[in-house]
Amino acid sequence: MRTENVRKQIEDKLFLDKLYGFAYKRCNHSEEAEDLCSDIVLRILKSINQVSEIENFNSYVWKIAHHTYADYCEKRRKQRERISMESYSENECTSMLTHSIEEYMENQEDRSQYTKIKREIGFLSKLYRDVMIMYYLDEMKVSEIAAKLSLTETTVKQRLFSARNTIKKEVEKMESRDLTLQPIHIDFMGTGSPIGNDPTVKAERMFSQNLIYLCKDIPRSAKELAEILNVPMPFIEEELEIQCAGANGEYGLLRKTENGKYIANFIMVEKTGIEQVNQMYQPKVDCFVEKIGAYLTKNEKEILDFPFLNKQVDLSFVAWSLISMMFWRYAEQVSKCLKEQYFSHIEERQEKYITCGEVGDSKGSIYEGFYGSDGIMAYNVCGYKMVKCQNIYGTRLDKHFACGHDIANDQQLLLTLQAIEGIKRDELSKQEQEVAAKAIEAGYLKIEEGYLYPKVLVMNTKDEQKFYELSYKIQGELKDLVEETVDDLYPLIKKLVPKHLLNEYKMFVTMTQLRLMDWVVEGCIQRGILSTPPNPICAEGTWIMVSK
């Protein structure tokens, strides 16, 4: 085999995997295995520069691997002997270090190839650690690990076997004692641009969430965390690095303090803390509902006279598309008042994405009673230059669509757009009749005098701001309620939010108001301020904007 082909063989992932497995079995931890594996690769690259052809690739490289390992053991033995001496020179310490790449590599091609292989070895190292963490800490089955890492079960078993041999003593400790992982679950929510910036994607495992929770408001060192969780230090140190880096390398769920300890980098509130805030909000619900009802009654003519493209006569139906904006006006005013009265000296945190979380013992608790809003947009659809669709969803309403939904491939939405000027029912094809039936069932369409028209609100995009302003005026009506809320909420913020995270008080406000909107919606339905949705999938809370 010519040396050019040998170079290609060395870069093969399967070969590197085997080479790393060889090193991993013979070392104390993954970092040491990386060093040994790198030394072997360096020796191979240096050796092939001195020959023109190699008869047997496997025999050649594994011979080098074993010789390198023998030298590695000798170097490690001498290093231990030197370290055990009470006095040694700085030069002697320096001689223990691995030589630089430049000393081994004769040309740029060799250096580039080595750098590429070094990255690959680093990746393999992570895979070996992942297998150990998933198997021993997350208690995943081999089949589950294989699916998670896109590996065969045989490969997982091989890596697990190598890892067992490598850190046998640590594994024995793990198997002989109970880990102190608790059934902690953190429900996350956030604001901003999550794609590539959401650190919570790195915290899906129970192990990760336990580690994060322990740093909620007390700075802890890696050693302290290892002792509390009864988990070997290498796993703790790696997980801390992951959680500090997050998804984008800039914003993680943990931060490292000046004294080398770790503390939470986002607001976490215990379920009991959320309940305290809920108790504060509950007496205010009736007042909030009354103010919404009074505001809508006062402005009924202006609201119903709005230039909808489909005439509206039912205020309680239209109010569904305004209720969330009214609530958000209230939330904005609460945050604004908090800043003016208590946090004017604090610079608010600015990130591409900011998260917060509720700590409980089961999934989904933070979203009980949650109401949200999603919008989608498309261009050049059904003769319209631009189309915007928005829908509210929550306890009473299911989503029609969410971010990323393709309007151009949604037959019900397309038919709804075509029906803005009316479609004669008798002129529909059989296929269109089936789509129309489903659109009627979903609340998109209605039938009037043999014609199909949109049941959801429809308006021109040029009137978008005017539509939103229908809810803005309620701010003046809510002033007293906002001030009362701020007076009661501030002591809870001081109690439940760590000092180093007070610059994220707005996230606390957002998270702790999630259930309030549900209570307000139910109160409005009971008083007839909002119409009662006939089904979870319906016309209420959905509107469409178009421009020709």
mmCIF file of C-alpha atoms in Angstrom, residues 95-458:
data_model
loop_
_atom_site.group_PDB
_atom_site.id
_atom_site.type_symbol
_atom_site.label_atom_id
_atom_site.label_comp_id
_atom_site.label_asym_id
_atom_site.label_seq_id
_atom_site.Cartn_x
_atom_site.Cartn_y
_atom_site.Cartn_z
ATOM 1 C CA SER A 95 10.593 17.693 29.867
ATOM 2 C CA MET A 96 7.533 15.695 30.897
ATOM 3 C CA LEU A 97 5.288 17.660 28.577
ATOM 4 C CA THR A 98 4.270 16.373 25.159
ATOM 5 C CA HIS A 99 6.323 17.810 22.296
ATOM 6 C CA SER A 100 4.658 20.339 19.987
ATOM 7 C CA ILE A 101 3.204 19.287 16.657
ATOM 8 C CA GLU A 102 5.847 21.275 14.797
ATOM 9 C CA GLU A 103 8.629 19.108 16.247
ATOM 10 C CA TYR A 104 7.092 16.011 14.691
ATOM 11 C CA MET A 105 5.569 17.379 11.503
ATOM 12 C CA GLU A 106 7.827 18.192 8.581
ATOM 13 C CA ASN A 107 5.290 19.986 6.375
ATOM 14 C CA GLN A 108 1.980 21.858 6.443
ATOM 15 C CA GLU A 109 0.094 18.893 4.965
ATOM 16 C CA ASP A 110 1.100 16.697 7.918
ATOM 17 C CA ARG A 111 0.139 19.408 10.405
ATOM 18 C CA SER A 112 -3.265 19.934 8.775
ATOM 19 C CA GLN A 113 -3.962 16.220 8.714
ATOM 20 C CA TYR A 114 -2.970 15.859 12.357
ATOM 21 C CA THR A 115 -5.251 18.758 13.374
ATOM 22 C CA LYS A 116 -8.165 17.146 11.541
ATOM 23 C CA ILE A 117 -7.545 13.786 13.199
ATOM 24 C CA LYS A 118 -7.145 15.448 16.604
ATOM 25 C CA ARG A 119 -10.645 16.931 16.263
ATOM 26 C CA GLU A 120 -12.006 13.510 15.368
ATOM 27 C CA ILE A 121 -10.350 11.968 18.422
ATOM 28 C CA GLY A 122 -11.951 14.639 20.602
ATOM 29 C CA PHE A 123 -15.351 13.710 19.199
ATOM 30 C CA LEU A 124 -14.787 10.019 19.879
ATOM 31 C CA SER A 125 -13.739 10.838 23.410
ATOM 32 C CA LYS A 126 -17.079 12.534 23.978
ATOM 33 C CA LEU A 127 -18.912 9.498 22.626
ATOM 34 C CA TYR A 128 -17.189 7.236 25.134
ATOM 35 C CA ARG A 129 -18.091 9.594 27.971
ATOM 36 C CA ASP A 130 -21.682 9.902 26.711
ATOM 37 C CA VAL A 131 -22.095 6.134 26.746
ATOM 38 C CA MET A 132 -20.932 5.953 30.355
ATOM 39 C CA ILE A 133 -23.172 8.810 31.501
ATOM 40 C CA MET A 134 -26.240 7.483 29.699
ATOM 41 C CA TYR A 135 -25.769 3.926 30.963
ATOM 42 C CA TYR A 136 -24.810 4.543 34.595
ATOM 43 C CA LEU A 137 -26.304 7.926 35.450
ATOM 44 C CA ASP A 138 -29.349 8.182 33.205
ATOM 45 C CA GLU A 139 -30.013 4.427 33.456
ATOM 46 C CA MET A 140 -30.686 4.098 29.729
ATOM 47 C CA LYS A 141 -30.726 0.713 28.028
ATOM 48 C CA VAL A 142 -28.110 -0.179 25.414
ATOM 49 C CA SER A 143 -30.793 -0.027 22.721
ATOM 50 C CA GLU A 144 -31.845 3.457 23.868
ATOM 51 C CA ILE A 145 -28.241 4.681 23.878
ATOM 52 C CA ALA A 146 -27.729 3.261 20.391
ATOM 53 C CA ALA A 147 -30.799 5.102 19.106
ATOM 54 C CA LYS A 148 -29.810 8.332 20.855
ATOM 55 C CA LEU A 149 -26.261 8.333 19.452
ATOM 56 C CA SER A 150 -27.138 6.770 16.074
ATOM 57 C CA LEU A 151 -24.841 3.810 16.733
ATOM 58 C CA THR A 152 -25.282 0.052 16.568
ATOM 59 C CA GLU A 153 -25.882 -1.778 19.837
ATOM 60 C CA THR A 154 -22.650 -3.704 19.262
ATOM 61 C CA THR A 155 -20.683 -0.447 19.058
ATOM 62 C CA VAL A 156 -22.313 0.813 22.247
ATOM 63 C CA LYS A 157 -21.417 -2.415 24.053
ATOM 64 C CA GLN A 158 -17.819 -2.200 22.829
ATOM 65 C CA ARG A 159 -17.467 1.370 24.036
ATOM 66 C CA LEU A 160 -19.125 0.541 27.319
ATOM 67 C CA PHE A 161 -16.756 -2.393 27.784
ATOM 68 C CA SER A 162 -13.751 -0.173 27.066
ATOM 69 C CA ALA A 163 -15.041 2.472 29.439
ATOM 70 C CA ARG A 164 -15.651 -0.098 32.179
ATOM 71 C CA ASN A 165 -12.087 -1.345 31.969
ATOM 72 C CA THR A 166 -10.726 2.177 31.892
ATOM 73 C CA ILE A 167 -12.442 3.545 34.962
ATOM 74 C CA LYS A 168 -13.096 0.261 36.692
ATOM 75 C CA LYS A 169 -12.584 1.628 40.177
ATOM 76 C CA GLU A 170 -14.972 4.515 39.603
ATOM 77 C CA VAL A 171 -17.603 2.219 38.125
ATOM 78 C CA GLU A 172 -17.344 -0.092 41.131
ATOM 79 C CA LYS A 173 -18.013 2.871 43.374
ATOM 80 C CA MET A 174 -21.016 3.864 41.260
ATOM 81 C CA GLU A 175 -22.439 0.323 41.285
ATOM 82 C CA SER A 176 -21.876 -0.196 45.010
ATOM 83 C CA ARG A 177 -23.609 2.936 46.247
ATOM 84 C CA ASP A 178 -26.829 4.780 45.593
ATOM 85 C CA LEU A 179 -26.575 7.864 43.420
ATOM 86 C CA THR A 180 -28.296 10.845 44.957
ATOM 87 C CA LEU A 181 -30.119 11.875 41.795
ATOM 88 C CA GLN A 182 -33.542 13.213 42.711
ATOM 89 C CA PRO A 183 -36.672 13.183 40.504
ATOM 90 C CA ILE A 184 -36.056 16.825 39.679
ATOM 91 C CA HIS A 185 -37.729 18.232 36.591
ATOM 92 C CA ILE A 186 -37.255 21.796 35.380
ATOM 93 C CA ASP A 187 -39.941 23.145 33.054
ATOM 94 C CA PHE A 188 -38.279 25.750 30.865
ATOM 95 C CA MET A 189 -39.699 28.684 28.970
ATOM 96 C CA GLY A 190 -37.954 31.567 27.251
ATOM 97 C CA THR A 191 -38.093 34.586 25.011
ATOM 98 C CA GLY A 192 -36.024 35.573 21.994
ATOM 99 C CA SER A 193 -34.596 33.537 19.148
ATOM 100 C CA PRO A 194 -34.239 29.915 20.341
ATOM 101 C CA ILE A 195 -32.635 28.453 17.204
ATOM 102 C CA GLY A 196 -28.981 27.860 18.052
ATOM 103 C CA ASN A 197 -29.266 29.903 21.271
ATOM 104 C CA ASP A 198 -31.471 27.859 23.612
ATOM 105 C CA PRO A 199 -29.268 26.387 26.393
ATOM 106 C CA THR A 200 -32.047 24.095 27.627
ATOM 107 C CA VAL A 201 -31.351 21.656 24.766
ATOM 108 C CA LYS A 202 -28.226 20.710 26.741
ATOM 109 C CA ALA A 203 -30.214 19.947 29.896
ATOM 110 C CA GLU A 204 -32.656 17.209 28.975
ATOM 111 C CA ARG A 205 -31.133 14.506 31.200
ATOM 112 C CA MET A 206 -31.999 13.977 34.863
ATOM 113 C CA PHE A 207 -28.288 14.147 35.675
ATOM 114 C CA SER A 208 -27.989 17.577 34.017
ATOM 115 C CA GLN A 209 -31.046 18.962 35.783
ATOM 116 C CA ASN A 210 -29.911 17.678 39.188
ATOM 117 C CA LEU A 211 -26.545 19.346 38.707
ATOM 118 C CA ILE A 212 -28.137 22.637 37.634
ATOM 119 C CA TYR A 213 -30.663 22.586 40.459
ATOM 120 C CA LEU A 214 -27.946 22.159 43.092
ATOM 121 C CA CYS A 215 -26.475 25.470 41.877
ATOM 122 C CA LYS A 216 -29.831 27.285 41.976
ATOM 123 C CA ASP A 217 -28.807 29.906 44.516
ATOM 124 C CA ILE A 218 -25.688 28.452 46.169
ATOM 125 C CA PRO A 219 -22.286 28.551 44.402
ATOM 126 C CA ARG A 220 -20.727 25.073 44.434
ATOM 127 C CA SER A 221 -17.388 23.663 43.309
ATOM 128 C CA ALA A 222 -17.018 20.624 41.074
ATOM 129 C CA LYS A 223 -15.730 18.671 44.068
ATOM 130 C CA GLU A 224 -18.728 19.617 46.206
ATOM 131 C CA LEU A 225 -21.124 18.594 43.446
ATOM 132 C CA ALA A 226 -19.323 15.282 42.960
ATOM 133 C CA GLU A 227 -19.626 14.526 46.672
ATOM 134 C CA ILE A 228 -23.303 15.487 46.856
ATOM 135 C CA LEU A 229 -24.283 13.454 43.805
ATOM 136 C CA ASN A 230 -21.859 10.576 44.447
ATOM 137 C CA VAL A 231 -20.667 10.926 40.854
ATOM 138 C CA PRO A 232 -17.006 10.752 39.720
ATOM 139 C CA MET A 233 -15.328 14.102 39.137
ATOM 140 C CA PRO A 234 -14.677 13.628 35.372
ATOM 141 C CA PHE A 235 -18.430 13.422 34.710
ATOM 142 C CA ILE A 236 -19.136 16.465 36.873
ATOM 143 C CA GLU A 237 -16.398 18.567 35.270
ATOM 144 C CA GLU A 238 -17.513 17.762 31.748
ATOM 145 C CA GLU A 239 -21.162 18.473 32.529
ATOM 146 C CA LEU A 240 -20.245 21.807 34.114
ATOM 147 C CA GLU A 241 -18.399 22.812 30.943
ATOM 148 C CA ILE A 242 -21.403 21.851 28.822
ATOM 149 C CA GLN A 243 -23.859 23.780 30.982
ATOM 150 C CA CYS A 244 -21.670 26.896 31.068
ATOM 151 C CA ALA A 245 -21.263 26.908 27.284
ATOM 152 C CA GLY A 246 -24.925 26.333 26.411
ATOM 153 C CA ALA A 247 -25.952 25.963 22.784
ATOM 154 C CA ASN A 248 -24.086 28.964 21.380
ATOM 155 C CA GLY A 249 -21.005 28.957 23.607
ATOM 156 C CA GLU A 250 -22.017 32.297 25.127
ATOM 157 C CA TYR A 251 -25.124 31.712 27.231
ATOM 158 C CA GLY A 252 -25.446 28.610 29.378
ATOM 159 C CA LEU A 253 -27.593 27.540 32.298
ATOM 160 C CA LEU A 254 -24.631 27.845 34.679
ATOM 161 C CA ARG A 255 -21.948 30.464 35.118
ATOM 162 C CA LYS A 256 -18.515 30.149 36.716
ATOM 163 C CA THR A 257 -17.822 32.548 39.574
ATOM 164 C CA GLU A 258 -14.548 34.324 40.259
ATOM 165 C CA ASN A 259 -13.619 31.792 42.945
ATOM 166 C CA GLY A 260 -14.064 28.877 40.540
ATOM 167 C CA LYS A 261 -17.471 27.757 41.771
ATOM 168 C CA TYR A 262 -20.640 27.397 39.710
ATOM 169 C CA ILE A 263 -24.060 29.011 40.108
ATOM 170 C CA ALA A 264 -27.285 29.164 38.111
ATOM 171 C CA ASN A 265 -27.323 31.571 35.176
ATOM 172 C CA PHE A 266 -31.119 31.753 34.893
ATOM 173 C CA ILE A 267 -34.069 32.146 37.243
ATOM 174 C CA MET A 268 -35.431 28.917 38.719
ATOM 175 C CA VAL A 269 -38.488 29.032 40.950
ATOM 176 C CA GLU A 270 -39.700 26.137 43.077
ATOM 177 C CA LYS A 271 -43.294 25.032 42.636
ATOM 178 C CA THR A 272 -44.004 26.326 46.147
ATOM 179 C CA GLY A 273 -42.692 29.730 45.088
ATOM 180 C CA ILE A 274 -44.990 29.776 42.056
ATOM 181 C CA GLU A 275 -47.896 28.936 44.358
ATOM 182 C CA GLN A 276 -47.042 31.934 46.558
ATOM 183 C CA VAL A 277 -47.203 34.224 43.528
ATOM 184 C CA ASN A 278 -50.468 32.596 42.406
ATOM 185 C CA GLN A 279 -51.984 33.305 45.819
ATOM 186 C CA MET A 280 -51.051 36.952 45.350
ATOM 187 C CA TYR A 281 -52.684 37.124 41.900
ATOM 188 C CA GLN A 282 -55.922 35.234 42.615
ATOM 189 C CA PRO A 283 -57.702 38.058 44.509
ATOM 190 C CA LYS A 284 -56.978 40.381 41.574
ATOM 191 C CA VAL A 285 -58.709 38.229 38.933
ATOM 192 C CA ASP A 286 -62.235 39.583 39.477
ATOM 193 C CA CYS A 287 -60.998 43.167 39.289
ATOM 194 C CA PHE A 288 -59.094 42.414 36.077
ATOM 195 C CA VAL A 289 -62.138 40.742 34.497
ATOM 196 C CA GLU A 290 -64.387 43.664 35.445
ATOM 197 C CA LYS A 291 -61.993 46.159 33.873
ATOM 198 C CA ILE A 292 -61.823 44.135 30.637
ATOM 199 C CA GLY A 293 -65.626 43.905 30.485
ATOM 200 C CA ALA A 294 -66.048 47.622 31.130
ATOM 201 C CA TYR A 295 -63.429 48.510 28.524
ATOM 202 C CA LEU A 296 -65.017 46.342 25.816
ATOM 203 C CA THR A 297 -68.502 47.693 26.528
ATOM 204 C CA LYS A 298 -67.220 51.260 26.426
ATOM 205 C CA ASN A 299 -65.469 50.697 23.087
ATOM 206 C CA GLU A 300 -67.975 48.256 21.512
ATOM 207 C CA LYS A 301 -68.936 50.524 18.616
ATOM 208 C CA GLU A 302 -65.312 51.283 17.678
ATOM 209 C CA ILE A 303 -64.418 47.584 17.809
ATOM 210 C CA LEU A 304 -67.361 46.359 15.709
ATOM 211 C CA ASP A 305 -66.937 49.243 13.246
ATOM 212 C CA PHE A 306 -63.366 48.151 12.565
ATOM 213 C CA PRO A 307 -62.960 47.504 8.788
ATOM 214 C CA PHE A 308 -62.951 43.699 8.938
ATOM 215 C CA LEU A 309 -63.164 42.111 5.496
ATOM 216 C CA ASN A 310 -65.925 39.915 6.937
ATOM 217 C CA LYS A 311 -68.511 41.922 8.897
ATOM 218 C CA GLN A 312 -68.530 41.263 12.650
ATOM 219 C CA VAL A 313 -71.496 41.777 14.981
ATOM 220 C CA ASP A 314 -70.567 39.671 18.030
ATOM 221 C CA LEU A 315 -68.321 41.564 20.458
ATOM 222 C CA SER A 316 -67.702 38.483 22.631
ATOM 223 C CA PHE A 317 -66.319 36.650 19.573
ATOM 224 C CA VAL A 318 -64.045 39.505 18.429
ATOM 225 C CA ALA A 319 -62.821 39.922 22.017
ATOM 226 C CA TRP A 320 -61.029 36.563 21.783
ATOM 227 C CA SER A 321 -58.541 38.133 19.364
ATOM 228 C CA LEU A 322 -58.003 41.086 21.712
ATOM 229 C CA ILE A 323 -57.855 39.365 25.106
ATOM 230 C CA SER A 324 -54.236 38.226 24.873
ATOM 231 C CA MET A 325 -53.077 41.684 23.800
ATOM 232 C CA MET A 326 -54.970 43.256 26.713
ATOM 233 C CA PHE A 327 -53.279 40.841 29.072
ATOM 234 C CA TRP A 328 -49.848 41.594 27.591
ATOM 235 C CA ARG A 329 -50.486 45.320 28.039
ATOM 236 C CA TYR A 330 -51.027 44.594 31.722
ATOM 237 C CA ALA A 331 -47.830 42.488 31.934
ATOM 238 C CA GLU A 332 -45.824 45.211 30.172
ATOM 239 C CA GLN A 333 -47.135 47.858 32.559
ATOM 240 C CA VAL A 334 -46.250 45.732 35.589
ATOM 241 C CA SER A 335 -42.653 45.331 34.339
ATOM 242 C CA LYS A 336 -42.421 49.024 33.481
ATOM 243 C CA CYS A 337 -43.672 50.050 36.921
ATOM 244 C CA LEU A 338 -41.253 47.644 38.632
ATOM 245 C CA LYS A 339 -38.360 49.217 36.739
ATOM 246 C CA GLU A 340 -39.404 52.757 37.588
ATOM 247 C CA GLN A 341 -39.945 52.066 41.287
ATOM 248 C CA TYR A 342 -37.369 49.423 42.171
ATOM 249 C CA PHE A 343 -34.987 48.478 39.357
ATOM 250 C CA SER A 344 -34.036 51.745 37.653
ATOM 251 C CA HIS A 345 -30.416 51.206 38.779
ATOM 252 C CA ILE A 346 -30.222 47.729 37.226
ATOM 253 C CA GLU A 347 -29.191 47.167 33.621
ATOM 254 C CA GLU A 348 -31.474 44.537 32.129
ATOM 255 C CA ARG A 349 -29.804 41.450 30.731
ATOM 256 C CA GLN A 350 -29.591 41.280 26.945
ATOM 257 C CA GLU A 351 -29.230 37.889 25.261
ATOM 258 C CA LYS A 352 -30.342 36.444 21.949
ATOM 259 C CA TYR A 353 -32.492 34.100 24.001
ATOM 260 C CA ILE A 354 -33.262 34.159 27.734
ATOM 261 C CA THR A 355 -34.788 31.288 29.657
ATOM 262 C CA CYS A 356 -36.323 30.670 33.074
ATOM 263 C CA GLY A 357 -37.782 27.603 34.725
ATOM 264 C CA GLU A 358 -40.120 26.144 37.303
ATOM 265 C CA VAL A 359 -38.732 23.325 39.433
ATOM 266 C CA GLY A 360 -41.042 20.416 40.142
ATOM 267 C CA ASP A 361 -41.097 16.643 40.226
ATOM 268 C CA SER A 362 -43.055 16.056 37.005
ATOM 269 C CA LYS A 363 -43.163 17.369 33.444
ATOM 270 C CA GLY A 364 -45.450 20.067 32.144
ATOM 271 C CA SER A 365 -46.515 21.851 35.321
ATOM 272 C CA ILE A 366 -45.351 25.276 34.135
ATOM 273 C CA TYR A 367 -47.737 25.128 31.169
ATOM 274 C CA GLU A 368 -50.883 24.248 33.105
ATOM 275 C CA GLY A 369 -53.348 26.978 32.154
ATOM 276 C CA PHE A 370 -50.835 28.562 29.785
ATOM 277 C CA TYR A 371 -52.103 30.728 26.900
ATOM 278 C CA GLY A 372 -49.790 31.615 24.064
ATOM 279 C CA SER A 373 -49.903 33.010 20.561
ATOM 280 C CA ASP A 374 -48.279 31.866 17.325
ATOM 281 C CA GLY A 375 -48.136 33.517 13.927
ATOM 282 C CA ILE A 376 -47.181 32.494 10.405
ATOM 283 C CA MET A 377 -46.665 34.453 7.197
ATOM 284 C CA ALA A 378 -46.429 33.767 3.464
ATOM 285 C CA TYR A 379 -46.040 35.724 0.240
ATOM 286 C CA ASN A 380 -47.834 35.415 -3.100
ATOM 287 C CA VAL A 381 -50.581 33.059 -1.972
ATOM 288 C CA CYS A 382 -54.058 32.849 -3.568
ATOM 289 C CA GLY A 383 -53.586 36.165 -5.345
ATOM 290 C CA TYR A 384 -52.474 38.006 -2.203
ATOM 291 C CA LYS A 385 -49.104 39.696 -1.974
ATOM 292 C CA MET A 386 -48.774 38.810 1.701
ATOM 293 C CA VAL A 387 -50.748 36.717 4.174
ATOM 294 C CA LYS A 388 -50.381 36.753 7.970
ATOM 295 C CA CYS A 389 -52.186 34.295 10.232
ATOM 296 C CA GLN A 390 -52.322 34.463 14.018
ATOM 297 C CA ASN A 391 -53.921 32.194 16.613
ATOM 298 C CA ILE A 392 -54.219 32.079 20.379
ATOM 299 C CA TYR A 393 -54.013 28.704 22.102
ATOM 300 C CA GLY A 394 -54.396 27.453 25.651
ATOM 301 C CA THR A 395 -56.786 25.606 27.953
ATOM 302 C CA ARG A 396 -59.865 26.354 25.847
ATOM 303 C CA LEU A 397 -58.233 26.576 22.433
ATOM 304 C CA ASP A 398 -56.009 24.179 20.501
ATOM 305 C CA LYS A 399 -53.480 25.452 17.966
ATOM 306 C CA HIS A 400 -54.507 25.737 14.335
ATOM 307 C CA PHE A 401 -50.886 26.356 13.391
ATOM 308 C CA ALA A 402 -47.479 27.207 14.839
ATOM 309 C CA CYS A 403 -44.250 28.833 13.689
ATOM 310 C CA GLY A 404 -42.929 27.020 10.630
ATOM 311 C CA HIS A 405 -46.365 25.990 9.357
ATOM 312 C CA ASP A 406 -46.555 26.177 5.541
ATOM 313 C CA ILE A 407 -49.633 28.112 4.428
ATOM 314 C CA ALA A 408 -49.086 27.133 0.787
ATOM 315 C CA ASN A 409 -49.597 23.456 1.659
ATOM 316 C CA ASP A 410 -52.541 23.902 4.033
ATOM 317 C CA GLN A 411 -55.639 23.214 1.933
ATOM 318 C CA GLN A 412 -58.039 24.494 4.600
ATOM 319 C CA LEU A 413 -56.230 27.812 4.944
ATOM 320 C CA LEU A 414 -55.981 28.188 1.163
ATOM 321 C CA LEU A 415 -59.722 27.626 0.774
ATOM 322 C CA THR A 416 -60.363 30.135 3.575
ATOM 323 C CA LEU A 417 -58.326 32.738 1.701
ATOM 324 C CA GLN A 418 -60.251 32.016 -1.505
ATOM 325 C CA ALA A 419 -63.517 32.425 0.411
ATOM 326 C CA ILE A 420 -62.783 35.988 1.567
ATOM 327 C CA GLU A 421 -64.912 37.295 -1.292
ATOM 328 C CA GLY A 422 -67.274 34.333 -1.085
ATOM 329 C CA ILE A 423 -67.327 30.925 -2.819
ATOM 330 C CA LYS A 424 -70.568 29.401 -4.054
ATOM 331 C CA ARG A 425 -70.953 26.045 -2.345
ATOM 332 C CA ASP A 426 -72.511 24.355 -5.384
ATOM 333 C CA GLU A 427 -69.461 25.187 -7.516
ATOM 334 C CA LEU A 428 -67.014 23.251 -5.344
ATOM 335 C CA SER A 429 -65.463 20.062 -6.703
ATOM 336 C CA LYS A 430 -65.793 16.864 -4.666
ATOM 337 C CA GLN A 431 -62.271 17.284 -3.357
ATOM 338 C CA GLU A 432 -62.946 20.931 -2.458
ATOM 339 C CA GLN A 433 -66.172 19.920 -0.716
ATOM 340 C CA GLU A 434 -64.217 17.569 1.529
ATOM 341 C CA VAL A 435 -61.674 20.299 2.337
ATOM 342 C CA ALA A 436 -64.520 22.763 2.972
ATOM 343 C CA ALA A 437 -66.223 20.354 5.376
ATOM 344 C CA LYS A 438 -63.012 20.017 7.376
ATOM 345 C CA ALA A 439 -62.464 23.802 7.325
ATOM 346 C CA ILE A 440 -65.991 24.360 8.657
ATOM 347 C CA GLU A 441 -65.400 21.791 11.393
ATOM 348 C CA ALA A 442 -62.126 23.540 12.315
ATOM 349 C CA GLY A 443 -63.854 26.925 12.501
ATOM 350 C CA TYR A 444 -62.141 28.486 9.492
ATOM 351 C CA LEU A 445 -65.296 28.745 7.355
ATOM 352 C CA LYS A 446 -69.038 29.266 7.696
ATOM 353 C CA ILE A 447 -71.945 28.993 5.242
ATOM 354 C CA GLU A 448 -74.312 31.909 4.594
ATOM 355 C CA GLU A 449 -77.058 31.690 1.951
ATOM 356 C CA GLY A 450 -75.242 29.003 -0.026
ATOM 357 C CA TYR A 451 -71.854 30.757 0.050
ATOM 358 C CA LEU A 452 -68.696 29.975 1.984
ATOM 359 C CA TYR A 453 -67.109 32.842 3.947
ATOM 360 C CA PRO A 454 -64.323 32.971 6.550
ATOM 361 C CA LYS A 455 -65.587 32.578 10.110
ATOM 362 C CA VAL A 456 -62.249 33.700 11.578
ATOM 363 C CA LEU A 457 -61.516 37.424 11.607
ATOM 364 C CA VAL A 458 -60.092 38.757 8.332
#
